[in-house]
Tab-separated table of C-alpha atoms and ligand atoms in Angstrom:
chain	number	residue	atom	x	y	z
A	1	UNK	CA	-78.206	20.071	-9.575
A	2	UNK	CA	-81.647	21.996	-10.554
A	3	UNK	CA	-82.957	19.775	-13.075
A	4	UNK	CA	-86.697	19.529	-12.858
A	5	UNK	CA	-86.897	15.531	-12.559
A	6	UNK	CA	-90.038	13.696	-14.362
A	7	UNK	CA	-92.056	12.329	-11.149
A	8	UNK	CA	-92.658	8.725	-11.181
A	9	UNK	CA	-96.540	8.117	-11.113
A	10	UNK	CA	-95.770	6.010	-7.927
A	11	UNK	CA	-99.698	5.016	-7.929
A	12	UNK	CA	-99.159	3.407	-11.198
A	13	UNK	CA	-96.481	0.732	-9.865
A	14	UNK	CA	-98.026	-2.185	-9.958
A	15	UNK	CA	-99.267	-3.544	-6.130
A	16	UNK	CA	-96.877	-6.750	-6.736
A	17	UNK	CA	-93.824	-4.895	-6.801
A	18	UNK	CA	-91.602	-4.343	-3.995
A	19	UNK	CA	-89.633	-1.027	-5.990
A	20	UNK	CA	-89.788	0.796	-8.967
A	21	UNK	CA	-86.434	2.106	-10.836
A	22	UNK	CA	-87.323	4.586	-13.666
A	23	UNK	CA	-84.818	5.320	-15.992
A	24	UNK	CA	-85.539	8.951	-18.664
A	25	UNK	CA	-84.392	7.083	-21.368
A	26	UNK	CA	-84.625	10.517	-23.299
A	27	UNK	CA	-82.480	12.422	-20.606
A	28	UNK	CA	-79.984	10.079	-21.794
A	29	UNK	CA	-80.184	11.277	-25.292
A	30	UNK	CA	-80.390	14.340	-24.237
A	31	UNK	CA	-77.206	13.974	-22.205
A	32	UNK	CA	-75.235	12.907	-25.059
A	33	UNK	CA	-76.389	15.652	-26.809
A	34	UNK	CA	-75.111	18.190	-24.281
A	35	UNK	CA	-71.804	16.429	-24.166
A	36	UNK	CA	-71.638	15.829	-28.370
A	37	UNK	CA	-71.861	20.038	-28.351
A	38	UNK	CA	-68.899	20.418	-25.314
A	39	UNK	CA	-66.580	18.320	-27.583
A	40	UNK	CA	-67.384	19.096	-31.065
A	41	UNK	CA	-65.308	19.039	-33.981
A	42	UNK	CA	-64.885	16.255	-31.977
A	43	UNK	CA	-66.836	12.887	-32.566
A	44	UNK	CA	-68.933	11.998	-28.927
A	45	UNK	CA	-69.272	7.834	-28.731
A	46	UNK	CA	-71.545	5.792	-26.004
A	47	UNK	CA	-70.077	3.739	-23.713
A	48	UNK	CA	-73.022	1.504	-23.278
A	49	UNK	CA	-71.097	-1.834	-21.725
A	50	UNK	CA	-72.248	-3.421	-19.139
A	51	UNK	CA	-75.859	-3.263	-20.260
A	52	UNK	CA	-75.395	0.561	-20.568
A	53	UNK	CA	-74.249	0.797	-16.423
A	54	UNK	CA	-77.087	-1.140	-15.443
A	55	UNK	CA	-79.981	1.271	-16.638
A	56	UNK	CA	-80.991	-0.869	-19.718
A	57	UNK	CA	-78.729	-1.470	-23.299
A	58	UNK	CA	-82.099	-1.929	-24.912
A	59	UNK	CA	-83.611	1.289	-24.622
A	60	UNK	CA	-80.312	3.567	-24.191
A	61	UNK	CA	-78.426	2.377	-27.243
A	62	UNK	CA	-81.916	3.260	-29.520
A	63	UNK	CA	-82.329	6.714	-27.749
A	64	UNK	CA	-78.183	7.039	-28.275
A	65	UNK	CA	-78.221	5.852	-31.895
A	66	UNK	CA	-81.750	8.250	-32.450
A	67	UNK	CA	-79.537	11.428	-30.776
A	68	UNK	CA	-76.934	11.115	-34.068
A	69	UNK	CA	-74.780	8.914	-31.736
A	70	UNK	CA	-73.026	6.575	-34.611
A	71	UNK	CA	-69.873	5.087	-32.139
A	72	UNK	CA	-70.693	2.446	-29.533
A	73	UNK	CA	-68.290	1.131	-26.899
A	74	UNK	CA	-69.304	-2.249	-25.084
A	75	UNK	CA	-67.103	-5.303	-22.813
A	76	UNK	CA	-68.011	-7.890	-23.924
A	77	UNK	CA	-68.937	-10.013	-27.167
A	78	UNK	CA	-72.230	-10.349	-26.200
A	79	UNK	CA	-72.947	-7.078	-25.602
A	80	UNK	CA	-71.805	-6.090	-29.053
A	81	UNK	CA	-74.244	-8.893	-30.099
A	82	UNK	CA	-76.928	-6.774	-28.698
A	83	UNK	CA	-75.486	-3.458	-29.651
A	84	UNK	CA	-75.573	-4.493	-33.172
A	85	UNK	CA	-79.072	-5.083	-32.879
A	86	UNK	CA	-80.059	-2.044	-31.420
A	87	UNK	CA	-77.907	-0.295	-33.566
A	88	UNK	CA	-77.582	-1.516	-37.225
A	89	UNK	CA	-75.685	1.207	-38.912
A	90	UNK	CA	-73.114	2.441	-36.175
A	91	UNK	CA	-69.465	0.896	-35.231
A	92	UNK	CA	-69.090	-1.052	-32.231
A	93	UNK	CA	-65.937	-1.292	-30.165
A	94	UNK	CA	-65.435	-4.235	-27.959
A	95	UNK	CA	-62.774	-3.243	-25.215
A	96	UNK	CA	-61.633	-6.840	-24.243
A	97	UNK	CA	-59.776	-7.789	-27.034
A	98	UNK	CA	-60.257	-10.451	-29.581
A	99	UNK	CA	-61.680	-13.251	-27.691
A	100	UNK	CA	-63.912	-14.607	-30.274
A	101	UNK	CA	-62.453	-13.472	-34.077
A	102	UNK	CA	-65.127	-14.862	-36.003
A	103	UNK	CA	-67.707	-14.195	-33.675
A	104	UNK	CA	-66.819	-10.918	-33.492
A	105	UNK	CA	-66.610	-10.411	-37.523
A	106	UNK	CA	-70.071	-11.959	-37.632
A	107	UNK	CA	-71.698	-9.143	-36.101
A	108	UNK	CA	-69.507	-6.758	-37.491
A	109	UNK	CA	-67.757	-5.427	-33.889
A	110	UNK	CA	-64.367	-3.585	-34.447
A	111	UNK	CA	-61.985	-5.615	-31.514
A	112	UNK	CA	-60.090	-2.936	-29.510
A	113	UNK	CA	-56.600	-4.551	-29.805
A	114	UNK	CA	-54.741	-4.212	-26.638
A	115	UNK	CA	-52.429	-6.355	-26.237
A	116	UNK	CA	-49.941	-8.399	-28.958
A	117	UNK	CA	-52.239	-11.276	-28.436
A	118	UNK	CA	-54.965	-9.394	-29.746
A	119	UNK	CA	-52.913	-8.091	-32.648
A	120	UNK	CA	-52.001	-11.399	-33.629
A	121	UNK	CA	-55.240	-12.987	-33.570
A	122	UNK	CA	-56.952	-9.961	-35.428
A	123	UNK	CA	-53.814	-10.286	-37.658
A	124	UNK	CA	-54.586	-14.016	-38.688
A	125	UNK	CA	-58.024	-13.734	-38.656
A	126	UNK	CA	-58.119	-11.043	-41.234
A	127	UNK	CA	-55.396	-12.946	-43.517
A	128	UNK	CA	-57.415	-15.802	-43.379
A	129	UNK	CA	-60.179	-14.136	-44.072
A	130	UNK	CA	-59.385	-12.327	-46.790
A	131	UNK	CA	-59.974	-9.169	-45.699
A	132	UNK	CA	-58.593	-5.981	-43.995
A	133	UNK	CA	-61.376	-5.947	-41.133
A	134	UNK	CA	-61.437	-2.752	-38.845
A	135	UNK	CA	-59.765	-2.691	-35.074
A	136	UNK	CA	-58.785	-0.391	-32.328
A	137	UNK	CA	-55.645	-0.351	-31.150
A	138	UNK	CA	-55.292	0.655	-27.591
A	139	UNK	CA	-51.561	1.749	-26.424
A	140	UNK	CA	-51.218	1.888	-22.338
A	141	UNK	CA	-49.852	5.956	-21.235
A	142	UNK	CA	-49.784	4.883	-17.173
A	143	UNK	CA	-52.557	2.972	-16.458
A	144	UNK	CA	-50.601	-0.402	-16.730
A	145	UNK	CA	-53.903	-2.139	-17.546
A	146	UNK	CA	-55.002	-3.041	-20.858
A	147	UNK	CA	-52.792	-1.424	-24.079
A	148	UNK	CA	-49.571	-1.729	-25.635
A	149	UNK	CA	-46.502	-1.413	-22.876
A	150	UNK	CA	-43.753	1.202	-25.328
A	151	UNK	CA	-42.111	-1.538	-26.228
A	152	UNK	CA	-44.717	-3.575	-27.097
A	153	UNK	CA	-45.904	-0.263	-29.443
A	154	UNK	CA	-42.062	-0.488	-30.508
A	155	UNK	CA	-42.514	-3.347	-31.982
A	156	UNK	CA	-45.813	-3.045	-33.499
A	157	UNK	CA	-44.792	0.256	-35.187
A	158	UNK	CA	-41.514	-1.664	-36.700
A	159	UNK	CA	-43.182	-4.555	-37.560
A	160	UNK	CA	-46.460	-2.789	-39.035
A	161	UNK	CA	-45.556	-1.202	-41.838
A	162	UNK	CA	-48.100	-2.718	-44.318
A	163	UNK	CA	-50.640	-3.981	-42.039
A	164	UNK	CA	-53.105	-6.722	-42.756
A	165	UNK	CA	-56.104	-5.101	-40.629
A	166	UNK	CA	-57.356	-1.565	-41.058
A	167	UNK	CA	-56.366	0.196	-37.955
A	168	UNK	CA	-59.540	2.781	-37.324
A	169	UNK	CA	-58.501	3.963	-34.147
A	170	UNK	CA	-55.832	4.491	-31.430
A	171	UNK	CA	-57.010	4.678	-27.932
A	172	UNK	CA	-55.329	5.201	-24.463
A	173	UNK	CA	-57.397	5.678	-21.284
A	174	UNK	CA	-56.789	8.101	-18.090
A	175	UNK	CA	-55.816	7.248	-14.950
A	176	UNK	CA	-56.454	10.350	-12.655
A	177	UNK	CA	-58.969	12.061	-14.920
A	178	UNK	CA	-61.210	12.503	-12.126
A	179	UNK	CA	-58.509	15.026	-10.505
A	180	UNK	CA	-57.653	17.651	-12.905
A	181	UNK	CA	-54.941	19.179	-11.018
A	182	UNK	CA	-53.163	15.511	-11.334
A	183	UNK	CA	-49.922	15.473	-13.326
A	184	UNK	CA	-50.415	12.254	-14.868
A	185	UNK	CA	-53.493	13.535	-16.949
A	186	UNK	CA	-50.505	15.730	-18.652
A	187	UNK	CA	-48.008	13.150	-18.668
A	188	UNK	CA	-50.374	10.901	-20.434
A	189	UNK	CA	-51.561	13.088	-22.776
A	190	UNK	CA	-47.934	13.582	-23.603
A	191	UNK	CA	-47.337	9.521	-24.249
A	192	UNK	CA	-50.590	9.508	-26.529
A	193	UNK	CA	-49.548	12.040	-28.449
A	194	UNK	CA	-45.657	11.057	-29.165
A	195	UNK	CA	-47.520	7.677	-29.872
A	196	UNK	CA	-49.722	8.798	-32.242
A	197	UNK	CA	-48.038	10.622	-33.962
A	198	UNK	CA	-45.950	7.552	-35.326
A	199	UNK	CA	-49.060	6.240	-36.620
A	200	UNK	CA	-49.473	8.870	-38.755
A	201	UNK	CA	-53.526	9.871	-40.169
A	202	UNK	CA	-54.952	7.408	-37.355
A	203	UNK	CA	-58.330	9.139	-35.538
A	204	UNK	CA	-57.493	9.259	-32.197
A	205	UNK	CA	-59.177	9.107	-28.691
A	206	UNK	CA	-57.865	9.174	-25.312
A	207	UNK	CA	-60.632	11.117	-23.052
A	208	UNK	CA	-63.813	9.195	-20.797
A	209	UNK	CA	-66.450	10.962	-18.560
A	210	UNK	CA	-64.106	13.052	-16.846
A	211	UNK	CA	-61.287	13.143	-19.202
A	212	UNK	CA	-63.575	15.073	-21.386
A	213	UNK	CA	-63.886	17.615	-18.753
A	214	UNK	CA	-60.096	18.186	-18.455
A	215	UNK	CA	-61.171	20.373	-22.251
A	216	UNK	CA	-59.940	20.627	-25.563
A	217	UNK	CA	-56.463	19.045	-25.290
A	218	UNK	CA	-57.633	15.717	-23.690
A	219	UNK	CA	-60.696	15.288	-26.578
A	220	UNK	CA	-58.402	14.380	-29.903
A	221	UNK	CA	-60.818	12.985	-32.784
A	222	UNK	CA	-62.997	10.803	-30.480
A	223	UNK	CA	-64.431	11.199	-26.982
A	224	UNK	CA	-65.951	7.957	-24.847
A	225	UNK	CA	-68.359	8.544	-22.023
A	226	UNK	CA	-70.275	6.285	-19.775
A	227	UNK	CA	-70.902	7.593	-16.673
A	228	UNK	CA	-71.878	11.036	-17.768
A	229	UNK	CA	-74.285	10.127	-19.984
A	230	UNK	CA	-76.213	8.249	-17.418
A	231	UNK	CA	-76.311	11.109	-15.131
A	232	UNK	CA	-72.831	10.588	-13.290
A	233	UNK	CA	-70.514	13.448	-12.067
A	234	UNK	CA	-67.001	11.953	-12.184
A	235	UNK	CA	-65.431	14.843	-12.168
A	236	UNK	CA	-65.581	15.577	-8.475
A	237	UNK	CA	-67.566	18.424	-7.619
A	238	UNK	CA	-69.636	17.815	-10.681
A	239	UNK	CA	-69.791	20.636	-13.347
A	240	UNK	CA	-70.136	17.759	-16.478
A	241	UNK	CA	-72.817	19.120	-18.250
A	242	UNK	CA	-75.789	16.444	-17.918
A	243	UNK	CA	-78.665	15.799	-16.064
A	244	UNK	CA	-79.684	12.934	-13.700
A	245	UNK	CA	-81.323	10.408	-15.125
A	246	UNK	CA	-82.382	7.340	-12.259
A	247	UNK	CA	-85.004	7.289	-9.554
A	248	UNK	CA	-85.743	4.171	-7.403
A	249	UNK	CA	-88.203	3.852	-4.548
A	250	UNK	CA	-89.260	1.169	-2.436
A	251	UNK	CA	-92.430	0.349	-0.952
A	252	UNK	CA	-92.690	0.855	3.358
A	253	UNK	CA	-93.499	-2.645	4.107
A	254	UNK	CA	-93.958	-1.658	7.804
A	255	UNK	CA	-93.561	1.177	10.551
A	256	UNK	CA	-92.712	0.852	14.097
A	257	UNK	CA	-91.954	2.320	17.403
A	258	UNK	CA	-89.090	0.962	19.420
A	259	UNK	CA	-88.485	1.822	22.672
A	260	UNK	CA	-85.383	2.960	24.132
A	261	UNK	CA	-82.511	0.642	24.634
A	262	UNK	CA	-83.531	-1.905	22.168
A	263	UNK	CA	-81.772	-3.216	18.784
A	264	UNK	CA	-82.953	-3.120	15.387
A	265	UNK	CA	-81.746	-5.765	12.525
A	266	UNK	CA	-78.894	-8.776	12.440
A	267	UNK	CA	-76.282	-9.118	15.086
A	268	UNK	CA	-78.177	-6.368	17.295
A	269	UNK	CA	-75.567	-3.299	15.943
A	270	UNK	CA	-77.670	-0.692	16.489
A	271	UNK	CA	-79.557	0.176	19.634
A	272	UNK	CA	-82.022	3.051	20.071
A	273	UNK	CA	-81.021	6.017	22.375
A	274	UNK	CA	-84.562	7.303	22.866
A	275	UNK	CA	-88.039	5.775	21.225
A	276	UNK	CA	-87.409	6.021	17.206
A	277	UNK	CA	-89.894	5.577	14.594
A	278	UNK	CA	-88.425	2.642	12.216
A	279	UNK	CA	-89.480	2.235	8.821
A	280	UNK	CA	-88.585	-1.455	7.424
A	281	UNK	CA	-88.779	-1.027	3.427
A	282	UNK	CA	-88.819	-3.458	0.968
A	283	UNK	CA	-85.307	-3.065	-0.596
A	284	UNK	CA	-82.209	-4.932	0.532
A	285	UNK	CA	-78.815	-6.030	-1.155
A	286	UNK	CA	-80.273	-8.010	-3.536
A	287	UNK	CA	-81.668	-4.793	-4.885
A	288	UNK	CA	-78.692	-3.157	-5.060
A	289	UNK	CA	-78.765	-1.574	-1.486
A	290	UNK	CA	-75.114	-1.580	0.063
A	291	UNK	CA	-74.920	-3.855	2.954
A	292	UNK	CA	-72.226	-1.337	3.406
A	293	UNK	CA	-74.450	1.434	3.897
A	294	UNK	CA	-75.950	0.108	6.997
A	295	UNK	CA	-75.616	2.106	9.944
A	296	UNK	CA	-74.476	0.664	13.573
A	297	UNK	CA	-73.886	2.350	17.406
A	298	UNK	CA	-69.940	2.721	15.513
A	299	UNK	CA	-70.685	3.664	12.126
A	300	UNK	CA	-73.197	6.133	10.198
A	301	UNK	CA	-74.829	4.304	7.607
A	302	UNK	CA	-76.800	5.506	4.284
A	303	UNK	CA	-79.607	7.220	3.814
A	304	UNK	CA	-83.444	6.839	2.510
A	305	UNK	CA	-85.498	10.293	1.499
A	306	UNK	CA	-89.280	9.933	2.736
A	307	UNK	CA	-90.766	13.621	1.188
A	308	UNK	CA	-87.514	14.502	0.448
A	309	UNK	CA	-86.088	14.282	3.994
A	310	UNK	CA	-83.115	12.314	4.404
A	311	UNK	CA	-83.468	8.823	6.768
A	312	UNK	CA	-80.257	7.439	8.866
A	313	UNK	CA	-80.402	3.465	7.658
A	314	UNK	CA	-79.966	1.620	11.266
A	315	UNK	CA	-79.042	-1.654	11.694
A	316	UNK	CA	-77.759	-4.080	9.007
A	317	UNK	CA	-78.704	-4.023	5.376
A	318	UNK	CA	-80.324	-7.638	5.102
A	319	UNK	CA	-81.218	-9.254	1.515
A	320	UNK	CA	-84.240	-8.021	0.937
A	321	UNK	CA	-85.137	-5.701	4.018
A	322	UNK	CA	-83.835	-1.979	5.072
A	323	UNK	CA	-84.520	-0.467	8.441
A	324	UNK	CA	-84.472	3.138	8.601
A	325	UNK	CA	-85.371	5.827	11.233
A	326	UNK	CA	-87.891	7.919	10.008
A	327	UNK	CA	-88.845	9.597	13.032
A	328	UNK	CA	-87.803	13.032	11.750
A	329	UNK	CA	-89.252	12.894	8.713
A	330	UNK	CA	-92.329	11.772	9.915
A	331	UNK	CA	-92.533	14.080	12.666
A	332	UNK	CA	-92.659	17.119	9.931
A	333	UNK	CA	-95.401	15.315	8.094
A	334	UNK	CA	-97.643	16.035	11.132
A	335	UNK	CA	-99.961	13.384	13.202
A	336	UNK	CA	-102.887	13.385	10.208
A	337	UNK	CA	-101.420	12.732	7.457
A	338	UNK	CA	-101.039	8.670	6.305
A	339	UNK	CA	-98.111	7.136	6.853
A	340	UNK	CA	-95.785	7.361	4.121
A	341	UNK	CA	-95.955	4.464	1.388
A	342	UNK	CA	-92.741	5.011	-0.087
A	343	UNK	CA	-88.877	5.619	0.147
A	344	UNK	CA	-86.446	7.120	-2.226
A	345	UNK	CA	-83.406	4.945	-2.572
A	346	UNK	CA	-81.726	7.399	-5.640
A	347	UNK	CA	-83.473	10.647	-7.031
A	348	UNK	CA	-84.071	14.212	-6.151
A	349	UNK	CA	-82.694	13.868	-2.460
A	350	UNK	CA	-80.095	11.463	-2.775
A	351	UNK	CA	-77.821	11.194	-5.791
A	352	UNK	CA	-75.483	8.636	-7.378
A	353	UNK	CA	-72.800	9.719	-5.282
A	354	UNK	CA	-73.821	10.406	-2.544
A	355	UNK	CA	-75.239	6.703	-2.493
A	356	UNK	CA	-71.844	5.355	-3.406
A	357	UNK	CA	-69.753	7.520	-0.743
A	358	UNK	CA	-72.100	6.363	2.227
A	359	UNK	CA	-71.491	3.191	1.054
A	360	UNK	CA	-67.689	3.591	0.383
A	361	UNK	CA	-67.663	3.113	-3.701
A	362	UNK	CA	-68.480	5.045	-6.218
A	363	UNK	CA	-71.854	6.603	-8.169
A	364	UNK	CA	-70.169	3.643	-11.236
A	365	UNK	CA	-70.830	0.947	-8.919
A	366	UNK	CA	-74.395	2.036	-7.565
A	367	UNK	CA	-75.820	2.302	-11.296
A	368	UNK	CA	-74.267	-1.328	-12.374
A	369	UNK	CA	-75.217	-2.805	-9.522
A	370	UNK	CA	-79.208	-2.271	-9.293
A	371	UNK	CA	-80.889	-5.310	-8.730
A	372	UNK	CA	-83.562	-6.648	-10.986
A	373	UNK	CA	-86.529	-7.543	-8.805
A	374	UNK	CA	-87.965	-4.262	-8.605
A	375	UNK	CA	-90.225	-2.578	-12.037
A	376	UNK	CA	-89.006	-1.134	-14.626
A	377	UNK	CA	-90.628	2.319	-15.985
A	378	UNK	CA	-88.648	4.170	-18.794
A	379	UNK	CA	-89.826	7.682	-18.812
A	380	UNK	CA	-88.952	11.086	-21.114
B	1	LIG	C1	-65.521	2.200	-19.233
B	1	LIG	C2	-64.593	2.887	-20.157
B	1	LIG	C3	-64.888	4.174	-20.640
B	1	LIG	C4	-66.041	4.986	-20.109
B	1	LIG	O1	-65.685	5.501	-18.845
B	1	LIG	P1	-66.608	6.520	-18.050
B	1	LIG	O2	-65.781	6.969	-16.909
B	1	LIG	O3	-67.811	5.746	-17.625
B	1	LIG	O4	-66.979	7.617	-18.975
B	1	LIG	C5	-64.067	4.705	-21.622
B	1	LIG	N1	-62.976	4.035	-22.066
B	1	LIG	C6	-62.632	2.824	-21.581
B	1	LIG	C7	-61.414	2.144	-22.093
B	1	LIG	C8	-63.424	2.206	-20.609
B	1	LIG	O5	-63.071	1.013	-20.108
């Protein structure tokens, strides 16, 4: 990756707070933009659920909807309570179903129908209604998740014929898009298309992040990213066309010597081997720091970057504390120089996932689970 990040005016963060995440709201935009031009005739939509992966609903779905993006994908009710807001003129997708018909016809979200409860509820709520309100209707290819089984689709195909809802969309969703050399991608692609191709004139979508990646086949009328538009690389060995977009850093609350032979953190797991320089910084799981990621005498651990040089974590992630040994790093800084203030939890030296493999998940899981004690800072 060679994108020239924005630096965060570290200075600036105020002298309460323990961290600072910055999010380039317009890297997001720009992002979409990248992704809109990969796919194009096809339509690019925002997968903004979750309060858009953790990096803030409220200013990504503005800087989406100000790109030209007009299709919005969210969970939950609420969050298409909130993407209606943000968003007054686009459609909104909810992808769990019809939990809430009216409230979900009061703010004008389109119900991805996935299962035959879903279709009958949309069914009854638009006959009683009076009207032929908008849904998706998601078929399952593989994924044996959410969508219609085949026979479920079966019936729905027999038994739709003059439907009481205007169908706007049929969806399916990958299972091994993240390996292109998979089969199933193929074999999915395959089941989409023989299913809709019974529902004849229907706009269809059945690529994500790295489904979109897979190329032209896999895009159909309508393409739904997340991940990529916040920066992620799904596709494994990256190539998605996007930039990062997150930095965090937390403040150095503290730096020590320990002398061989001692222990650093809870339960004693990790035990110096010769005097180490340990940095204690002010970040910890409730921040959205893996307890995973710490290291022990068995196991490697995560990192921290101090001046871009990577830190072993040692000893156990605690709630609000991480030790790290920073003699290296401080070691090239030279004997004059004041200590370092800061440590760089995501950014230019440590990416999404390379955060989430130290820690055993995935770049998804680092973005949605950032914490929200430390500052905020939209930049770009
Ligand atoms: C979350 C989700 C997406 C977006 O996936 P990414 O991998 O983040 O691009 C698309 N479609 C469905 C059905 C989803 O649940």
């Amino acid at each position: 990756m060679t994108a020239a990040w924005v630096p965060v005016d570290l200075a600036a963060v105020p002298a309460r707070a323990t961290g600072i995440i910055a999010v380039d709201a317009g890297r997001i935009a720009a992002n979409w933009r990248a992704l809109a031009a990969q796919v194009a005739p096809a339509e690019c939509a925002a997968v903004v659920k979750a309060d858009a992966y953790g990096l803030g609903a409220s200013r990504a779905v503005p800087a989406l909807a100000q790109a030209g993006c007009r299709t919005f994908f969210v969970a939950t009710p609420d969050e298409a309570e909130q993407a209606r807001k943000l968003a007054p003129q686009s459609e909104i997708y909810v992808l769990d179903g019809v939990l809430d018909a009216a409230f979900l016809a009061s703010v004008s979200a389109r119900p991805v129908l996935a299962d035959p409860s879903d279709v009958s509820l949309w069914t009854h709520f638009c006959g009683s209604a009076g009207a032929k309100l908008p849904a998706a209707l998601q078929i399952d290819t593989g994924l044996n998740r959410r969508g219609l089984s085949p026979t479920q689709f079966d019936a729905f195909v027999s038994r739709n014929t003059k439907s009481s809802f205007d169908l706007a969309l049929v969806m399916s969703h990958l299972a091994c898009a993240d390996d292109p050399a998979s089969p199933m991608n193929w074999k999915q692609r395959e089941a989409f298309l023989a299913g809709h191709q019974r529902l004849q004139g229907i706009p269809a979508s059945l690529a994500a992040s790295d489904g979109l990646m897979l190329g032209k086949p896999f895009h159909f009328d309508l393409v739904r990213p997340g991940y990529a538009l916040y920066g992620g690389q799904a596709f494994g060995g990256g190539g998605a066309p996007v930039e990062p977009v997150l930095q965090a850093y937390a403040r150095i609350l503290q730096i020590r010597t320990v002398p061989y032979g001692e222990t650093v953190g809870y339960s004693a797991t990790w035990r110096t081997k010769s005097t180490r320089t340990i940095a204690t910084i002010a970040a910890g799981y409730a921040d959205g720091v893996f307890r995973h990621a710490s290291g022990s005498d068995d196991k490697a651990g995560g990192f921290i970057a101090v001046d871009g040089h990577l830190c072993p974590i040692v000893g156990r992630v605690s709630m609000d504390l991480v030790t790290a040994d920073v003699t290296d790093a401080l070691a090239r800084r030279g004997e004059a120089t004041e200590p370092p203030q800061w440590a760089e939890l995501i950014g230019p030296s440590l990416t999404i996932e390379a955060v989430g493999a130290r820690a055993g998940t995935i770049g998804y899981e680092v973005l949605t689970r950032l914490g929200r004690r430390f500052h905020r800072v939209y930049i770009g």
